[in-house]
Amino acid sequence: GDSVTQMEGPVTLSEEAFLTINCTYTATGYPSLFWYVQYPGEGLQLLLKATKADDKGSNKGFEATYRKETTSFHLEKGSVQVSDSAVYFCALSSGSGGSNYKLTFGKGTLLTVNP
Amino acid sequence: DAMVIQNPRYQVTQFGKPVTLSCSQTLNHNVMYWYQQKSSQAPKLLFHYYDKDFNNEADTPDNFQSRRPNTSFCFLDIRSPGLGDAAMYLCATSRGRRITQYFGPGTRLTVL
């Protein structure tokens, strides 16, 4: 079945540091890939997505590129801020016909950015 | 702004006392989902509605039910909450069974 493996946390960085959170996946067919962010006590917010190989999703300084050859979708940001402290979930949606509704999530990575 | 709204944000109930959580949306999406998220875990899909068609996940306990009276509203009913049902409950919507789901802020359920 489908699965998502993402970097175990927690990750602690200083402000303005470079961020990478690794995400790899196993899926049938051609999945769509997502990063969601969850701030403390809140629901999930879609951060970015990519629907086909070599697509780059980007938002708020975050980027991730859909790499089919390495089945990866790593999240990067060049300079993190304290306000980026949150839990980040990598997810995929695959399947065909009526089954492609299901999001498969990774376990989440807690990011803490210190001033 | 179009959005997914969940009420209440925090709900406390007693062991075995039925509870209902509410979700509404102004996105006019025809698919609505309910997820359960326990502490430090990924969200787990309980069920979803495609229009009026209810789709239950195979491992969702019978204790969890849902109602969707119209396009905008969806309810999660927990018939007899146990201590293990304490969690964040997330509602999400999408247009058709297309790929992007939009989540509400969640309702945190405490069971005493």
Coordinates of N, CA, C and O in Angstrom, one line a residue, chain B residues 11-108:
Chain B
Q11 N -14.2 20.7 23.2 CA -15.4 20.1 23.7 C -14.9 19.1 24.8 O -14.0 18.3 24.6
V12 N -15.6 19.2 25.9 CA -15.4 18.3 27.0 C -16.6 17.5 27.2 O -17.7 18.0 27.3
T13 N -16.5 16.2 27.3 CA -17.6 15.3 27.6 C -17.2 14.3 28.6 O -16.1 14.1 28.9
Q14 N -18.3 13.6 29.1 CA -18.0 12.5 30.1 C -18.0 11.2 29.4 O -18.6 11.0 28.3
F15 N -17.3 10.3 30.0 CA -17.2 8.9 29.5 C -18.7 8.4 29.2 O -19.5 8.4 30.1
G16 N -18.9 7.9 28.0 CA -20.2 7.4 27.6 C -21.3 8.4 27.3 O -22.4 8.0 26.8
K17 N -21.0 9.6 27.4 CA -22.0 10.7 27.1 C -21.9 11.1 25.6 O -20.9 11.6 25.2
P18 N -23.0 10.9 24.8 CA -22.9 11.2 23.4 C -22.5 12.7 23.2 O -22.9 13.6 23.9
V19 N -21.7 12.8 22.1 CA -21.3 14.2 21.8 C -21.4 14.4 20.2 O -21.2 13.4 19.5
T20 N -21.6 15.6 19.8 CA -21.7 15.9 18.4 C -20.8 17.1 18.1 O -20.8 18.1 18.8
L21 N -20.0 16.9 17.0 CA -19.1 17.9 16.6 C -19.6 18.4 15.2 O -20.1 17.6 14.4
S22 N -19.4 19.7 15.0 CA -20.0 20.3 13.8 C -18.9 20.8 12.8 O -17.9 21.3 13.3
C23 N -19.2 20.8 11.6 CA -18.3 21.3 10.5 C -19.2 22.0 9.5 O -20.2 21.4 9.0
S24 N -18.8 23.2 9.1 CA -19.5 23.9 8.0 C -18.5 24.5 7.0 O -17.3 24.7 7.4
Q25 N -18.9 24.7 5.8 CA -18.0 25.2 4.8 C -18.7 26.1 3.9 O -19.8 25.9 3.5
T26 N -17.9 27.1 3.4 CA -18.4 28.1 2.5 C -17.7 27.9 1.1 O -17.8 28.8 0.3
L27 N -17.0 26.8 1.0 CA -16.3 26.6 -0.3 C -17.1 26.0 -1.4 O -16.7 25.9 -2.5
N28 N -18.3 25.5 -1.0 CA -19.2 24.8 -1.9 C -18.6 23.6 -2.5 O -18.8 23.2 -3.6
H29 N -17.8 22.9 -1.6 CA -17.2 21.6 -2.0 C -18.2 20.5 -1.8 O -18.9 20.5 -0.8
N30 N -18.2 19.5 -2.7 CA -19.2 18.5 -2.5 C -18.6 17.3 -1.7 O -19.4 16.3 -1.4
V31 N -17.4 17.3 -1.4 CA -16.8 16.2 -0.6 C -16.4 16.7 0.8 O -15.7 17.8 0.9
M32 N -16.8 16.0 1.8 CA -16.4 16.4 3.2 C -15.9 15.2 3.9 O -16.4 14.1 3.8
Y33 N -14.8 15.4 4.7 CA -14.1 14.3 5.4 C -14.0 14.6 6.9 O -14.0 15.8 7.3
W34 N -14.0 13.5 7.7 CA -13.6 13.6 9.1 C -12.4 12.8 9.4 O -12.3 11.6 9.0
Y35 N -11.5 13.5 10.1 CA -10.2 12.8 10.5 C -10.1 12.8 12.0 O -10.6 13.8 12.7
Q36 N -9.5 11.8 12.6 CA -9.1 11.8 14.0 C -7.6 11.9 14.1 O -6.9 11.2 13.4
Q37 N -7.2 12.9 14.9 CA -5.7 13.0 15.1 C -5.4 12.9 16.6 O -5.8 13.8 17.4
K38 N -4.7 11.9 17.0 CA -4.3 11.8 18.4 C -3.0 12.4 18.6 O -2.3 12.7 17.6
S39 N -2.6 12.7 19.8 CA -1.5 13.5 20.1 C -0.2 12.9 19.4 O 0.1 11.7 19.5
S40 N 0.5 13.8 18.8 CA 1.8 13.5 18.1 C 1.6 12.5 17.0 O 2.6 11.8 16.7
Q41 N 0.5 12.3 16.5 CA 0.3 11.4 15.4 C -0.3 12.1 14.1 O -0.7 13.2 14.2
A42 N -0.2 11.4 13.0 CA -0.8 11.9 11.8 C -2.3 11.7 11.8 O -2.8 10.9 12.5
P43 N -3.0 12.6 11.1 CA -4.5 12.4 11.0 C -4.9 11.1 10.4 O -4.2 10.6 9.5
K44 N -6.0 10.5 10.9 CA -6.5 9.2 10.4 C -7.9 9.4 9.9 O -8.7 9.9 10.6
L45 N -8.1 9.1 8.6 CA -9.4 9.3 8.0 C -10.5 8.3 8.7 O -10.2 7.1 8.8
L46 N -11.6 8.9 9.1 CA -12.7 8.1 9.7 C -13.7 7.8 8.6 O -14.1 6.6 8.4
F47 N -14.1 8.8 7.9 CA -15.1 8.6 6.8 C -15.2 9.9 5.9 O -14.6 10.9 6.3
H48 N -15.9 9.8 4.8 CA -16.1 11.0 4.0 C -17.5 10.8 3.3 O -18.0 9.7 3.1
Y49 N -18.0 12.0 3.0 CA -19.2 12.1 2.1 C -18.8 12.6 0.8 O -18.2 13.6 0.6
Y50 N -19.3 11.9 -0.2 CA -19.2 12.4 -1.6 C -20.6 12.8 -2.0 O -21.5 11.9 -2.2
D51 N -20.9 14.0 -2.0 CA -22.3 14.5 -2.1 C -23.0 13.9 -0.9 O -22.6 14.1 0.3
K52 N -24.1 13.1 -1.1 CA -24.8 12.5 0.0 C -24.4 11.1 0.3 O -24.9 10.4 1.2
D53 N -23.5 10.6 -0.5 CA -23.0 9.2 -0.3 C -22.0 9.1 0.8 O -20.9 9.8 0.7
F54 N -22.3 8.3 1.8 CA -21.4 8.1 2.9 C -20.4 7.0 2.7 O -20.8 5.9 2.2
N55 N -19.2 7.2 3.0 CA -18.1 6.2 2.7 C -17.3 6.1 4.0 O -16.6 6.9 4.4
N56 N -17.5 4.9 4.6 CA -16.8 4.6 5.9 C -15.5 3.9 5.7 O -15.4 3.0 4.8
E57 N -14.5 4.3 6.4 CA -13.2 3.5 6.4 C -13.4 2.2 7.1 O -14.2 2.1 8.1
A58 N -12.8 1.2 6.6 CA -13.0 -0.2 7.2 C -12.7 -0.3 8.7 O -13.4 -1.1 9.4
D59 N -11.8 0.5 9.1 CA -11.4 0.3 10.5 C -12.0 1.4 11.5 O -11.5 1.6 12.6
T60 N -12.9 2.1 11.0 CA -13.6 3.1 11.8 C -14.6 2.4 12.8 O -15.5 1.7 12.3
P61 N -14.4 2.7 14.1 CA -15.4 2.0 15.0 C -16.8 2.4 14.8 O -17.1 3.5 14.4
D62 N -17.7 1.5 15.1 CA -19.2 1.8 15.0 C -19.6 2.9 15.9 O -20.7 3.5 15.7
N63 N -18.8 3.2 16.9 CA -19.2 4.3 17.8 C -19.2 5.6 17.1 O -19.7 6.6 17.7
F64 N -18.6 5.7 16.0 CA -18.5 7.0 15.2 C -19.5 7.0 14.1 O -19.6 6.0 13.3
Q65 N -20.3 8.0 14.1 CA -21.3 8.1 13.0 C -21.2 9.5 12.4 O -20.6 10.4 13.0
S66 N -21.9 9.7 11.3 CA -21.8 11.1 10.7 C -23.1 11.3 10.0 O -23.9 10.4 9.6
R67 N -23.4 12.6 9.9 CA -24.6 13.1 9.2 C -24.2 14.3 8.3 O -23.4 15.1 8.7
R68 N -24.9 14.4 7.2 CA -24.6 15.5 6.3 C -26.0 16.0 5.8 O -26.5 15.5 4.8
P69 N -26.6 16.9 6.5 CA -28.0 17.3 6.1 C -28.0 18.1 4.8 O -29.1 18.2 4.2
N70 N -27.0 18.8 4.5 CA -26.9 19.6 3.3 C -25.4 19.8 2.8 O -24.5 19.3 3.5
T71 N -25.2 20.4 1.7 CA -23.9 20.6 1.2 C -22.9 21.2 2.2 O -21.7 20.9 2.3
S72 N -23.4 22.2 2.9 CA -22.6 23.0 3.8 C -22.2 22.5 5.1 O -21.2 22.8 5.7
F73 N -23.0 21.5 5.6 CA -22.8 21.1 7.0 C -22.5 19.6 7.1 O -23.1 18.8 6.3
C74 N -21.7 19.2 8.0 CA -21.5 17.8 8.3 C -21.2 17.7 9.8 O -20.5 18.5 10.4
F75 N -21.8 16.6 10.4 CA -21.6 16.4 11.8 C -21.0 15.1 12.1 O -21.2 14.1 11.4
L76 N -20.2 15.0 13.2 CA -19.6 13.8 13.7 C -20.3 13.5 15.0 O -20.2 14.3 15.9
D77 N -20.9 12.3 15.1 CA -21.5 11.9 16.3 C -20.7 10.8 16.9 O -20.4 9.8 16.3
I78 N -20.3 10.9 18.2 CA -19.7 9.8 18.9 C -20.7 9.4 20.0 O -21.1 10.1 20.9
R79 N -21.1 8.2 19.8 CA -22.3 7.7 20.5 C -22.0 7.4 22.0 O -22.8 7.7 22.9
S80 N -20.8 6.9 22.3 CA -20.5 6.5 23.6 C -19.0 6.7 23.8 O -18.2 5.8 23.6
P81 N -18.6 8.0 24.0 CA -17.1 8.3 24.0 C -16.4 7.5 25.1 O -16.8 7.4 26.2
G82 N -15.2 6.9 24.7 CA -14.3 6.3 25.7 C -13.1 7.2 25.8 O -12.9 8.2 25.1
L83 N -12.3 6.9 26.8 CA -11.1 7.7 27.1 C -10.2 7.7 25.8 O -9.5 8.7 25.6
G84 N -10.2 6.6 25.1 CA -9.4 6.5 23.9 C -9.8 7.3 22.7 O -9.1 7.4 21.7
D85 N -11.0 8.0 22.9 CA -11.5 8.8 21.8 C -11.1 10.3 22.0 O -11.4 11.1 21.1
A86 N -10.4 10.6 23.0 CA -9.9 11.9 23.2 C -8.9 12.2 22.1 O -7.9 11.4 21.9
A87 N -9.1 13.3 21.4 CA -8.3 13.5 20.2 C -8.7 14.9 19.6 O -9.6 15.5 20.1
M88 N -7.9 15.3 18.6 CA -8.4 16.4 17.8 C -9.1 15.8 16.6 O -8.7 14.9 16.0
Y89 N -10.3 16.4 16.3 CA -11.1 15.9 15.2 C -11.1 17.0 14.1 O -11.5 18.2 14.4
L90 N -10.6 16.6 12.9 CA -10.5 17.6 11.8 C -11.5 17.3 10.7 O -11.7 16.2 10.3
C91 N -12.1 18.4 10.2 CA -12.9 18.3 9.1 C -12.2 18.8 7.9 O -11.4 19.8 8.0
A92 N -12.4 18.3 6.7 CA -11.8 18.7 5.5 C -12.8 18.7 4.4 O -13.7 17.9 4.4
T93 N -12.5 19.4 3.3 CA -13.4 19.4 2.2 C -12.5 19.4 0.9 O -11.4 19.8 0.9
S94 N -13.2 18.9 -0.2 CA -12.5 19.0 -1.5 C -13.6 19.1 -2.6 O -14.7 18.8 -2.3
R95 N -13.1 19.6 -3.7 CA -14.1 19.7 -4.8 C -14.0 18.4 -5.6 O -13.0 18.1 -6.2
G96 N -15.1 17.6 -5.6 CA -15.0 16.3 -6.2 C -14.0 15.5 -5.4 O -13.6 15.9 -4.3
R97 N -13.6 14.4 -5.9 CA -12.5 13.6 -5.3 C -11.2 14.1 -5.8 O -10.3 13.3 -6.1
R98 N -11.1 15.4 -6.0 CA -9.8 15.9 -6.5 C -8.8 15.9 -5.4 O -9.1 15.7 -4.2
I99 N -7.7 16.3 -5.7 CA -6.6 16.0 -4.9 C -6.4 16.9 -3.6 O -5.9 16.4 -2.6
T100 N -6.8 18.1 -3.7 CA -6.5 19.0 -2.6 C -7.6 19.1 -1.6 O -8.7 19.4 -1.9
Q101 N -7.3 18.8 -0.4 CA -8.2 18.9 0.7 C -7.9 20.1 1.6 O -6.7 20.4 1.9
Y102 N -8.9 20.8 2.0 CA -8.8 22.0 2.8 C -9.4 21.7 4.2 O -10.5 21.2 4.3
F103 N -8.6 22.0 5.2 CA -8.9 21.6 6.6 C -9.5 22.7 7.4 O -9.1 23.9 7.2
G104 N -10.3 22.4 8.3 CA -10.8 23.3 9.3 C -9.8 23.4 10.5 O -8.8 22.6 10.5
P105 N -10.1 24.2 11.5 CA -9.1 24.4 12.6 C -9.1 23.2 13.6 O -8.2 23.1 14.5
G106 N -10.2 22.4 13.5 CA -10.2 21.2 14.4 C -11.0 21.5 15.7 O -11.2 22.6 16.1
T107 N -11.5 20.4 16.3 CA -12.2 20.4 17.6 C -11.4 19.5 18.5 O -11.2 18.3 18.1
R108 N -10.9 20.0 19.6 CA -10.2 19.1 20.5 C -11.2 18.6 21.5 O -11.8 19.3 22.2

